[in-house]
Each structure stands twice: as C-alpha cells, then as structure tokens.
Amino acid sequence: MNFIRFSGELFIYYVLLALGGGVLSLFTVAMFEAIGIKAEGFIVRWLLPCGTMGAVLIGSWLVELKQGVIENMAPVLTRIFTPLFTLVLVAFLATMIWTSRGIDIQREVLIGFDLLLASSSSPAVRRSARDPLAPPGPSISSSSPSS
C-alpha cells in the first residue's frame, strides 16, 4: 500500500514540477529570443534531461518529506521555482550585458515580460499562503503549527 501511495504522490508532484519546468522553459526561450539568441538548443540538450531527472529526485524527496501532511502546494512550488526563475533572470541580464544586445520590443515580447512579472510575484503569494504562526524561514519542513 505504501508503494501505491508513494507512486501516486510522486506522479502528482512530478506533473506539477514538469508543468512548472515547462513554464520556465517557455519564459527562457521567449526572453532570450527577445535579444536575438536561440535558447532551444540549450533547453533540449541540457535543461530538459537535467530537469526530468531532477524532478524525479525532488518529487521523491517531497513525498518522503510531506508524508502524512496535507498542505497547500502553492508554497512548496513557490519555494522550488522562485530561485530557478531568479537564475534565469540573472542569466538573461548577464547575457544582455555580455552581448550588448537590446531587447527587440514587440507586442509578444511585452506580453511575455508581463506574464513573467506576474509569475515572479510568487514570494508575495508564498507569504500570504503560509501559516501565520509558523516561524519565518526558507525551509520546506513538515512541521505542524503548535497547538
């Protein structure tokens, strides 16, 4: 029975992580395309295989960590993807400075950056979704609030 529970929860976590990784990949392609750099090769050769294996490991870790805990998934996913989005934005800024290329401003690019801005406001969502009695900290722990 534990195997079925573990497999089901791992599947759910994996799908959520894969969807988040897909969004991250789409934003990466859109941002780098705005400055004239093709990022598809990097995504297909490196990000997709590493992300696939990483999602299995992270999903398994989350299943074991959250065993017996019913929790909202938004804070967990926020704590996972906020640093990844930050890394992509820093890499984009560094590439823009390194290549001295400006952003080719078009309607699709502005819509993409607006969506990125909306999704990067996740720390505010995380703060609003967390338990007000829980101590502040970046950890993803399975501790329950004290009674």
Tab-separated table of N, CA and C in Angstrom:
chain	number	residue	atom	x	y	z
A	1	MET	N	0.820	-1.190	0.000
A	1	MET	CA	0.000	0.000	0.000
A	1	MET	C	0.872	1.266	0.000
A	2	ASN	N	2.000	1.214	0.713
A	2	ASN	CA	2.900	2.361	0.740
A	2	ASN	C	3.455	2.660	-0.642
A	3	PHE	N	3.727	1.596	-1.411
A	3	PHE	CA	4.248	1.792	-2.759
A	3	PHE	C	3.225	2.516	-3.633
A	4	ILE	N	1.965	2.155	-3.511
A	4	ILE	CA	0.902	2.797	-4.300
A	4	ILE	C	0.756	4.256	-3.882
A	5	ARG	N	0.787	4.520	-2.578
A	5	ARG	CA	0.706	5.894	-2.091
A	5	ARG	C	1.886	6.717	-2.586
A	6	PHE	N	3.088	6.143	-2.433
A	6	PHE	CA	4.295	6.843	-2.861
A	6	PHE	C	4.250	7.128	-4.360
A	7	SER	N	3.880	6.128	-5.157
A	7	SER	CA	3.837	6.303	-6.614
A	7	SER	C	2.806	7.348	-7.028
A	8	GLY	N	1.647	7.326	-6.393
A	8	GLY	CA	0.608	8.302	-6.728
A	8	GLY	C	1.017	9.715	-6.375
A	9	GLU	N	1.577	9.896	-5.188
A	9	GLU	CA	2.012	11.225	-4.779
A	9	GLU	C	3.193	11.696	-5.628
A	10	LEU	N	4.114	10.767	-5.958
A	10	LEU	CA	5.241	11.124	-6.812
A	10	LEU	C	4.754	11.564	-8.189
A	11	PHE	N	3.754	10.882	-8.716
A	11	PHE	CA	3.194	11.267	-10.020
A	11	PHE	C	2.616	12.677	-9.963
A	12	ILE	N	1.890	12.982	-8.902
A	12	ILE	CA	1.290	14.314	-8.764
A	12	ILE	C	2.369	15.387	-8.658
A	13	TYR	N	3.356	15.150	-7.797
A	13	TYR	CA	4.457	16.112	-7.663
A	13	TYR	C	5.224	16.252	-8.980
A	14	TYR	N	5.456	15.116	-9.647
A	14	TYR	CA	6.218	15.150	-10.907
A	14	TYR	C	5.484	15.968	-11.965
A	15	VAL	N	4.175	15.768	-12.081
A	15	VAL	CA	3.390	16.528	-13.060
A	15	VAL	C	3.439	18.018	-12.738
A	16	LEU	N	3.292	18.375	-11.477
A	16	LEU	CA	3.349	19.790	-11.101
A	16	LEU	C	4.732	20.384	-11.369
A	17	LEU	N	5.780	19.631	-11.050
A	17	LEU	CA	7.134	20.106	-11.326
A	17	LEU	C	7.389	20.208	-12.830
A	18	ALA	N	6.873	19.245	-13.595
A	18	ALA	CA	7.055	19.280	-15.049
A	18	ALA	C	6.320	20.472	-15.668
A	19	LEU	N	5.126	20.767	-15.185
A	19	LEU	CA	4.399	21.932	-15.689
A	19	LEU	C	5.137	23.220	-15.356
A	20	GLY	N	5.656	23.316	-14.138
A	20	GLY	CA	6.450	24.486	-13.762
A	20	GLY	C	7.717	24.592	-14.595
A	21	GLY	N	8.363	23.469	-14.857
A	21	GLY	CA	9.550	23.464	-15.704
A	21	GLY	C	9.233	23.858	-17.136
A	22	GLY	N	8.062	23.461	-17.621
A	22	GLY	CA	7.648	23.871	-18.965
A	22	GLY	C	7.439	25.371	-19.054
A	23	VAL	N	6.822	25.934	-18.028
A	23	VAL	CA	6.631	27.394	-17.990
A	23	VAL	C	7.985	28.097	-17.929
A	24	LEU	N	8.888	27.575	-17.104
A	24	LEU	CA	10.231	28.140	-17.005
A	24	LEU	C	10.952	28.083	-18.354
A	25	SER	N	10.818	26.976	-19.058
A	25	SER	CA	11.450	26.829	-20.381
A	25	SER	C	10.860	27.800	-21.397
A	26	LEU	N	9.550	27.948	-21.382
A	26	LEU	CA	8.906	28.885	-22.316
A	26	LEU	C	9.345	30.316	-22.061
A	27	PHE	N	9.427	30.711	-20.787
A	27	PHE	CA	9.905	32.052	-20.468
A	27	PHE	C	11.357	32.235	-20.886
A	28	THR	N	12.161	31.199	-20.698
A	28	THR	CA	13.571	31.283	-21.094
A	28	THR	C	13.698	31.493	-22.587
A	29	VAL	N	12.964	30.709	-23.374
A	29	VAL	CA	13.012	30.848	-24.831
A	29	VAL	C	12.533	32.228	-25.249
A	30	ALA	N	11.428	32.691	-24.667
A	30	ALA	CA	10.869	33.993	-25.050
A	30	ALA	C	11.805	35.138	-24.695
A	31	MET	N	12.411	35.085	-23.516
A	31	MET	CA	13.296	36.178	-23.101
A	31	MET	C	14.543	36.242	-23.970
A	32	PHE	N	15.174	35.106	-24.181
A	32	PHE	CA	16.404	35.121	-24.964
A	32	PHE	C	16.140	35.395	-26.445
A	33	GLU	N	14.968	35.006	-26.924
A	33	GLU	CA	14.606	35.326	-28.310
A	33	GLU	C	14.421	36.832	-28.486
A	34	ALA	N	14.028	37.512	-27.402
A	34	ALA	CA	13.833	38.959	-27.465
A	34	ALA	C	15.144	39.699	-27.698
A	35	ILE	N	16.276	39.068	-27.368
A	35	ILE	CA	17.564	39.711	-27.633
A	35	ILE	C	18.312	39.001	-28.761
A	36	GLY	N	17.608	38.135	-29.484
A	36	GLY	CA	18.177	37.509	-30.674
A	36	GLY	C	19.055	36.305	-30.428
A	37	ILE	N	18.864	35.621	-29.308
A	37	ILE	CA	19.654	34.423	-29.001
A	37	ILE	C	18.709	33.231	-28.957
A	38	LYS	N	19.096	32.167	-29.653
A	38	LYS	CA	18.294	30.939	-29.685
A	38	LYS	C	18.658	30.084	-28.476
A	39	ALA	N	17.708	29.856	-27.602
A	39	ALA	CA	17.949	29.071	-26.391
A	39	ALA	C	17.399	27.648	-26.494
A	40	GLU	N	16.791	27.316	-27.618
A	40	GLU	CA	16.183	25.991	-27.756
A	40	GLU	C	17.209	24.873	-27.643
A	41	GLY	N	18.400	25.078	-28.207
A	41	GLY	CA	19.440	24.058	-28.144
A	41	GLY	C	19.841	23.752	-26.710
A	42	PHE	N	20.037	24.793	-25.920
A	42	PHE	CA	20.385	24.605	-24.512
A	42	PHE	C	19.272	23.876	-23.776
A	43	ILE	N	18.036	24.248	-24.053
A	43	ILE	CA	16.906	23.641	-23.347
A	43	ILE	C	16.777	22.167	-23.702
A	44	VAL	N	16.904	21.849	-24.996
A	44	VAL	CA	16.737	20.458	-25.422
A	44	VAL	C	17.906	19.588	-24.956
A	45	ARG	N	19.138	20.111	-25.037
A	45	ARG	CA	20.307	19.299	-24.696
A	45	ARG	C	20.598	19.240	-23.206
A	46	TRP	N	20.292	20.290	-22.445
A	46	TRP	CA	20.682	20.335	-21.038
A	46	TRP	C	19.509	20.459	-20.077
A	47	LEU	N	18.687	21.454	-20.274
A	47	LEU	CA	17.641	21.743	-19.294
A	47	LEU	C	16.593	20.637	-19.220
A	48	LEU	N	16.155	20.129	-20.348
A	48	LEU	CA	15.126	19.089	-20.360
A	48	LEU	C	15.610	17.788	-19.714
A	49	PRO	N	16.770	17.226	-20.110
A	49	PRO	CA	17.208	15.991	-19.437
A	49	PRO	C	17.522	16.180	-17.948
A	50	CYS	N	18.202	17.263	-17.614
A	50	CYS	CA	18.529	17.502	-16.199
A	50	CYS	C	17.268	17.791	-15.391
A	51	GLY	N	16.350	18.546	-15.964
A	51	GLY	CA	15.099	18.842	-15.278
A	51	GLY	C	14.234	17.617	-15.083
A	52	THR	N	14.245	16.713	-16.063
A	52	THR	CA	13.460	15.483	-15.940
A	52	THR	C	13.959	14.632	-14.791
A	53	MET	N	15.256	14.435	-14.734
A	53	MET	CA	15.828	13.635	-13.640
A	53	MET	C	15.722	14.372	-12.301
A	54	GLY	N	15.924	15.671	-12.330
A	54	GLY	CA	15.799	16.449	-11.102
A	54	GLY	C	14.385	16.423	-10.544
A	55	ALA	N	13.392	16.428	-11.427
A	55	ALA	CA	12.001	16.395	-10.973
A	55	ALA	C	11.677	15.073	-10.288
A	56	VAL	N	12.263	13.982	-10.761
A	56	VAL	CA	12.055	12.691	-10.099
A	56	VAL	C	12.656	12.718	-8.696
A	57	LEU	N	13.882	13.247	-8.594
A	57	LEU	CA	14.538	13.304	-7.285
A	57	LEU	C	13.822	14.252	-6.325
A	58	ILE	N	13.497	15.448	-6.804
A	58	ILE	CA	12.812	16.427	-5.952
A	58	ILE	C	11.419	15.925	-5.576
A	59	GLY	N	10.708	15.337	-6.534
A	59	GLY	CA	9.382	14.795	-6.240
A	59	GLY	C	9.440	13.685	-5.199
A	60	SER	N	10.424	12.792	-5.310
A	60	SER	CA	10.578	11.711	-4.323
A	60	SER	C	10.904	12.281	-2.949
A	61	TRP	N	11.778	13.280	-2.933
A	61	TRP	CA	12.134	13.914	-1.661
A	61	TRP	C	10.910	14.569	-1.028
A	62	LEU	N	10.097	15.239	-1.842
A	62	LEU	CA	8.901	15.896	-1.307
A	62	LEU	C	7.890	14.891	-0.781
A	63	VAL	N	7.744	13.750	-1.468
A	63	VAL	CA	6.804	12.726	-0.993
A	63	VAL	C	7.232	12.231	0.387
A	64	GLU	N	8.522	11.969	0.551
A	64	GLU	CA	9.008	11.496	1.844
A	64	GLU	C	8.929	12.587	2.908
A	65	LEU	N	9.214	13.818	2.525
A	65	LEU	CA	9.194	14.925	3.475
A	65	LEU	C	7.779	15.239	3.941
A	66	LYS	N	6.847	15.197	3.027
A	66	LYS	CA	5.466	15.597	3.322
A	66	LYS	C	4.587	14.406	3.691
A	67	GLN	N	5.175	13.307	4.105
A	67	GLN	CA	4.419	12.109	4.431
A	67	GLN	C	3.437	12.388	5.563
A	68	GLY	N	2.174	12.165	5.317
A	68	GLY	CA	1.157	12.368	6.334
A	68	GLY	C	0.763	13.820	6.542
A	69	VAL	N	1.254	14.724	5.721
A	69	VAL	CA	0.938	16.138	5.872
A	69	VAL	C	0.084	16.569	4.682
A	70	ILE	N	-1.065	17.115	4.948
A	70	ILE	CA	-1.895	17.663	3.884
A	70	ILE	C	-1.609	19.154	3.857
A	71	GLU	N	-1.086	19.623	2.738
A	71	GLU	CA	-0.636	21.005	2.664
A	71	GLU	C	-0.975	21.585	1.302
A	72	ASN	N	-1.102	22.874	1.278
A	72	ASN	CA	-1.303	23.597	0.034
A	72	ASN	C	-0.022	23.505	-0.787
A	73	MET	N	-0.143	23.236	-2.077
A	73	MET	CA	1.033	23.052	-2.929
A	73	MET	C	1.668	24.366	-3.354
A	74	ALA	N	0.937	25.465	-3.299
A	74	ALA	CA	1.474	26.740	-3.778
A	74	ALA	C	2.754	27.153	-3.052
A	75	PRO	N	2.832	27.078	-1.727
A	75	PRO	CA	4.080	27.473	-1.076
A	75	PRO	C	5.252	26.566	-1.430
A	76	VAL	N	4.990	25.285	-1.598
A	76	VAL	CA	6.056	24.345	-1.934
A	76	VAL	C	6.604	24.649	-3.322
A	77	LEU	N	5.718	24.794	-4.285
A	77	LEU	CA	6.154	25.095	-5.649
A	77	LEU	C	6.825	26.462	-5.730
A	78	THR	N	6.361	27.391	-4.942
A	78	THR	CA	6.979	28.717	-4.926
A	78	THR	C	8.406	28.637	-4.427
A	79	ARG	N	8.626	27.875	-3.381
A	79	ARG	CA	9.979	27.741	-2.836
A	79	ARG	C	10.905	27.003	-3.783
A	80	ILE	N	10.365	26.205	-4.659
A	80	ILE	CA	11.193	25.489	-5.631
A	80	ILE	C	11.494	26.369	-6.834
A	81	PHE	N	10.474	27.040	-7.371
A	81	PHE	CA	10.645	27.735	-8.646
A	81	PHE	C	11.104	29.188	-8.535
A	82	THR	N	10.957	29.825	-7.393
A	82	THR	CA	11.429	31.205	-7.261
A	82	THR	C	12.933	31.321	-7.497
A	83	PRO	N	13.770	30.453	-6.905
A	83	PRO	CA	15.201	30.547	-7.215
A	83	PRO	C	15.520	30.219	-8.678
A	84	LEU	N	14.755	29.313	-9.282
A	84	LEU	CA	15.002	28.965	-10.688
A	84	LEU	C	14.668	30.135	-11.614
A	85	PHE	N	13.551	30.791	-11.368
A	85	PHE	CA	13.206	31.967	-12.164
A	85	PHE	C	14.229	33.078	-11.953
A	86	THR	N	14.710	33.222	-10.715
A	86	THR	CA	15.732	34.228	-10.439
A	86	THR	C	17.015	33.922	-11.200
A	87	LEU	N	17.408	32.660	-11.252
A	87	LEU	CA	18.596	32.276	-12.017
A	87	LEU	C	18.444	32.596	-13.499
A	88	VAL	N	17.275	32.320	-14.055
A	88	VAL	CA	17.037	32.620	-15.467
A	88	VAL	C	17.107	34.125	-15.712
A	89	LEU	N	16.521	34.911	-14.824
A	89	LEU	CA	16.559	36.362	-14.995
A	89	LEU	C	17.978	36.908	-14.874
A	90	VAL	N	18.770	36.382	-13.943
A	90	VAL	CA	20.164	36.823	-13.802
A	90	VAL	C	20.974	36.414	-15.027
A	91	ALA	N	20.743	35.187	-15.527
A	91	ALA	CA	21.444	34.741	-16.738
A	91	ALA	C	21.055	35.602	-17.936
A	92	PHE	N	19.793	35.984	-18.016
A	92	PHE	CA	19.341	36.840	-19.106
A	92	PHE	C	20.003	38.211	-19.027
A	93	LEU	N	20.036	38.781	-17.838
A	93	LEU	CA	20.664	40.091	-17.659
A	93	LEU	C	22.156	40.028	-17.975
A	94	ALA	N	22.833	38.978	-17.505
A	94	ALA	CA	24.259	38.829	-17.784
A	94	ALA	C	24.509	38.653	-19.285
A	95	THR	N	23.668	37.899	-19.953
A	95	THR	CA	23.811	37.697	-21.400
A	95	THR	C	23.565	38.996	-22.149
A	96	MET	N	22.578	39.753	-21.706
A	96	MET	CA	22.304	41.034	-22.344
A	96	MET	C	23.495	41.982	-22.203
A	97	ILE	N	24.088	42.018	-21.039
A	97	ILE	CA	25.252	42.881	-20.814
A	97	ILE	C	26.452	42.357	-21.607
A	98	TRP	N	26.674	41.041	-21.589
A	98	TRP	CA	27.821	40.432	-22.255
A	98	TRP	C	27.771	40.643	-23.767
A	99	THR	N	26.592	40.485	-24.354
A	99	THR	CA	26.467	40.601	-25.811
A	99	THR	C	26.148	42.010	-26.272
A	100	SER	N	25.846	42.903	-25.363
A	100	SER	CA	25.476	44.295	-25.669
A	100	SER	C	24.280	44.379	-26.611
A	101	ARG	N	23.351	43.455	-26.451
A	101	ARG	CA	22.147	43.449	-27.282
A	101	ARG	C	20.977	44.009	-26.491
A	102	GLY	N	20.176	44.805	-27.163
A	102	GLY	CA	18.975	45.342	-26.546
A	102	GLY	C	17.786	44.455	-26.833
A	103	ILE	N	16.721	44.691	-26.110
A	103	ILE	CA	15.503	43.913	-26.294
A	103	ILE	C	14.752	44.454	-27.500
A	104	ASP	N	14.378	43.548	-28.400
A	104	ASP	CA	13.563	43.904	-29.554
A	104	ASP	C	12.112	43.975	-29.074
A	105	ILE	N	11.641	45.196	-28.830
A	105	ILE	CA	10.336	45.371	-28.204
A	105	ILE	C	9.230	45.211	-29.237
A	106	GLN	N	8.459	44.164	-29.038
A	106	GLN	CA	7.274	43.888	-29.834
A	106	GLN	C	6.151	43.547	-28.862
A	107	ARG	N	4.968	43.445	-29.395
A	107	ARG	CA	3.810	43.194	-28.545
A	107	ARG	C	3.942	41.861	-27.813
A	108	GLU	N	4.382	40.804	-28.510
A	108	GLU	CA	4.515	39.484	-27.896
A	108	GLU	C	5.569	39.494	-26.786
A	109	VAL	N	6.633	40.254	-27.012
A	109	VAL	CA	7.691	40.344	-26.001
A	109	VAL	C	7.161	41.032	-24.750
A	110	LEU	N	6.410	42.100	-24.927
A	110	LEU	CA	5.845	42.795	-23.765
A	110	LEU	C	4.860	41.918	-23.007
A	111	ILE	N	4.049	41.155	-23.733
A	111	ILE	CA	3.118	40.240	-23.075
A	111	ILE	C	3.887	39.186	-22.300
A	112	GLY	N	4.958	38.654	-22.893
A	112	GLY	CA	5.786	37.666	-22.203
A	112	GLY	C	6.412	38.210	-20.937
A	113	PHE	N	6.942	39.428	-21.006
A	113	PHE	CA	7.535	40.020	-19.816
A	113	PHE	C	6.478	40.359	-18.763
A	114	ASP	N	5.277	40.719	-19.190
A	114	ASP	CA	4.186	40.935	-18.228
A	114	ASP	C	3.828	39.643	-17.508
A	115	LEU	N	3.763	38.544	-18.261
A	115	LEU	CA	3.488	37.252	-17.634
A	115	LEU	C	4.611	36.847	-16.690
A	116	LEU	N	5.843	37.132	-17.082
A	116	LEU	CA	6.972	36.835	-16.214
A	116	LEU	C	6.897	37.652	-14.929
A	117	LEU	N	6.529	38.899	-15.048
A	117	LEU	CA	6.374	39.745	-13.868
A	117	LEU	C	5.276	39.213	-12.952
A	118	ALA	N	4.168	38.782	-13.557
A	118	ALA	CA	3.076	38.233	-12.749
A	118	ALA	C	3.505	36.951	-12.045
A	119	SER	N	4.263	36.104	-12.736
A	119	SER	CA	4.683	34.847	-12.112
A	119	SER	C	5.826	35.046	-11.125
A	120	SER	N	6.599	36.096	-11.291
A	120	SER	CA	7.705	36.315	-10.360
A	120	SER	C	7.251	36.996	-9.078
A	121	SER	N	5.983	37.310	-8.978
A	121	SER	CA	5.460	37.861	-7.730
A	121	SER	C	5.109	36.739	-6.753
A	122	SER	N	5.650	35.555	-7.000
A	122	SER	CA	5.349	34.398	-6.159
A	122	SER	C	5.791	34.540	-4.712
A	123	PRO	N	6.847	35.287	-4.382
A	123	PRO	CA	7.136	35.437	-2.947
A	123	PRO	C	5.978	36.072	-2.171
A	124	ALA	N	5.253	36.967	-2.795
A	124	ALA	CA	4.090	37.556	-2.123
A	124	ALA	C	2.999	36.508	-1.929
A	125	VAL	N	2.827	35.634	-2.910
A	125	VAL	CA	1.843	34.560	-2.786
A	125	VAL	C	2.263	33.605	-1.683
A	126	ARG	N	3.567	33.302	-1.633
A	126	ARG	CA	4.061	32.389	-0.606
A	126	ARG	C	3.830	32.960	0.784
A	127	ARG	N	4.095	34.234	0.954
A	127	ARG	CA	3.910	34.849	2.269
A	127	ARG	C	2.440	34.863	2.678
A	128	SER	N	1.559	35.070	1.700
A	128	SER	CA	0.146	35.111	2.035
A	128	SER	C	-0.421	33.721	2.276
A	129	ALA	N	0.221	32.678	1.722
A	129	ALA	CA	-0.310	31.325	1.849
A	129	ALA	C	0.270	30.562	3.036
A	130	ARG	N	1.292	31.085	3.692
A	130	ARG	CA	1.915	30.344	4.770
A	130	ARG	C	1.185	30.549	6.084
A	131	ASP	N	1.425	29.669	6.997
A	131	ASP	CA	0.805	29.713	8.312
A	131	ASP	C	1.330	30.922	9.085
A	132	PRO	N	0.446	31.796	9.593
A	132	PRO	CA	0.920	32.987	10.300
A	132	PRO	C	1.643	32.666	11.606
A	133	LEU	N	1.413	31.484	12.180
A	133	LEU	CA	2.083	31.107	13.421
A	133	LEU	C	3.432	30.445	13.193
A	134	ALA	N	3.729	30.065	11.944
A	134	ALA	CA	4.989	29.388	11.638
A	134	ALA	C	6.141	30.391	11.693
A	135	PRO	N	7.294	29.958	12.192
A	135	PRO	CA	8.447	30.862	12.226
A	135	PRO	C	8.949	31.136	10.815
A	136	PRO	N	9.503	32.323	10.583
A	136	PRO	CA	9.997	32.627	9.247
A	136	PRO	C	11.206	31.766	8.912
A	137	GLY	N	11.332	31.451	7.609
A	137	GLY	CA	12.479	30.659	7.174
A	137	GLY	C	12.242	30.085	5.802
A	138	PRO	N	13.319	29.732	5.108
A	138	PRO	CA	13.203	29.232	3.748
A	138	PRO	C	12.985	27.730	3.642
A	139	SER	N	12.991	26.994	4.755
A	139	SER	CA	12.956	25.544	4.675
A	139	SER	C	11.573	25.045	4.287
A	140	ILE	N	11.563	23.869	3.684
A	140	ILE	CA	10.321	23.171	3.356
A	140	ILE	C	10.217	22.023	4.356
A	141	SER	N	9.682	22.290	5.494
A	141	SER	CA	9.634	21.267	6.541
A	141	SER	C	8.222	20.760	6.708
A	142	SER	N	8.132	19.611	7.313
A	142	SER	CA	6.811	19.024	7.542
A	142	SER	C	6.319	19.292	8.948
A	143	SER	N	6.871	20.300	9.585
A	143	SER	CA	6.451	20.614	10.947
A	143	SER	C	5.063	21.220	10.936
A	144	SER	N	4.299	20.829	11.903
A	144	SER	CA	2.950	21.371	12.005
A	144	SER	C	2.945	22.495	13.025
A	145	PRO	N	1.979	23.418	12.920
A	145	PRO	CA	1.932	24.515	13.883
A	145	PRO	C	1.643	23.997	15.284
A	146	SER	N	2.197	24.672	16.261
A	146	SER	CA	1.983	24.245	17.642
A	146	SER	C	0.560	24.556	18.088
A	147	SER	N	0.041	23.718	18.982
A	147	SER	CA	-1.324	23.920	19.432
A	147	SER	C	-1.391	24.878	20.574
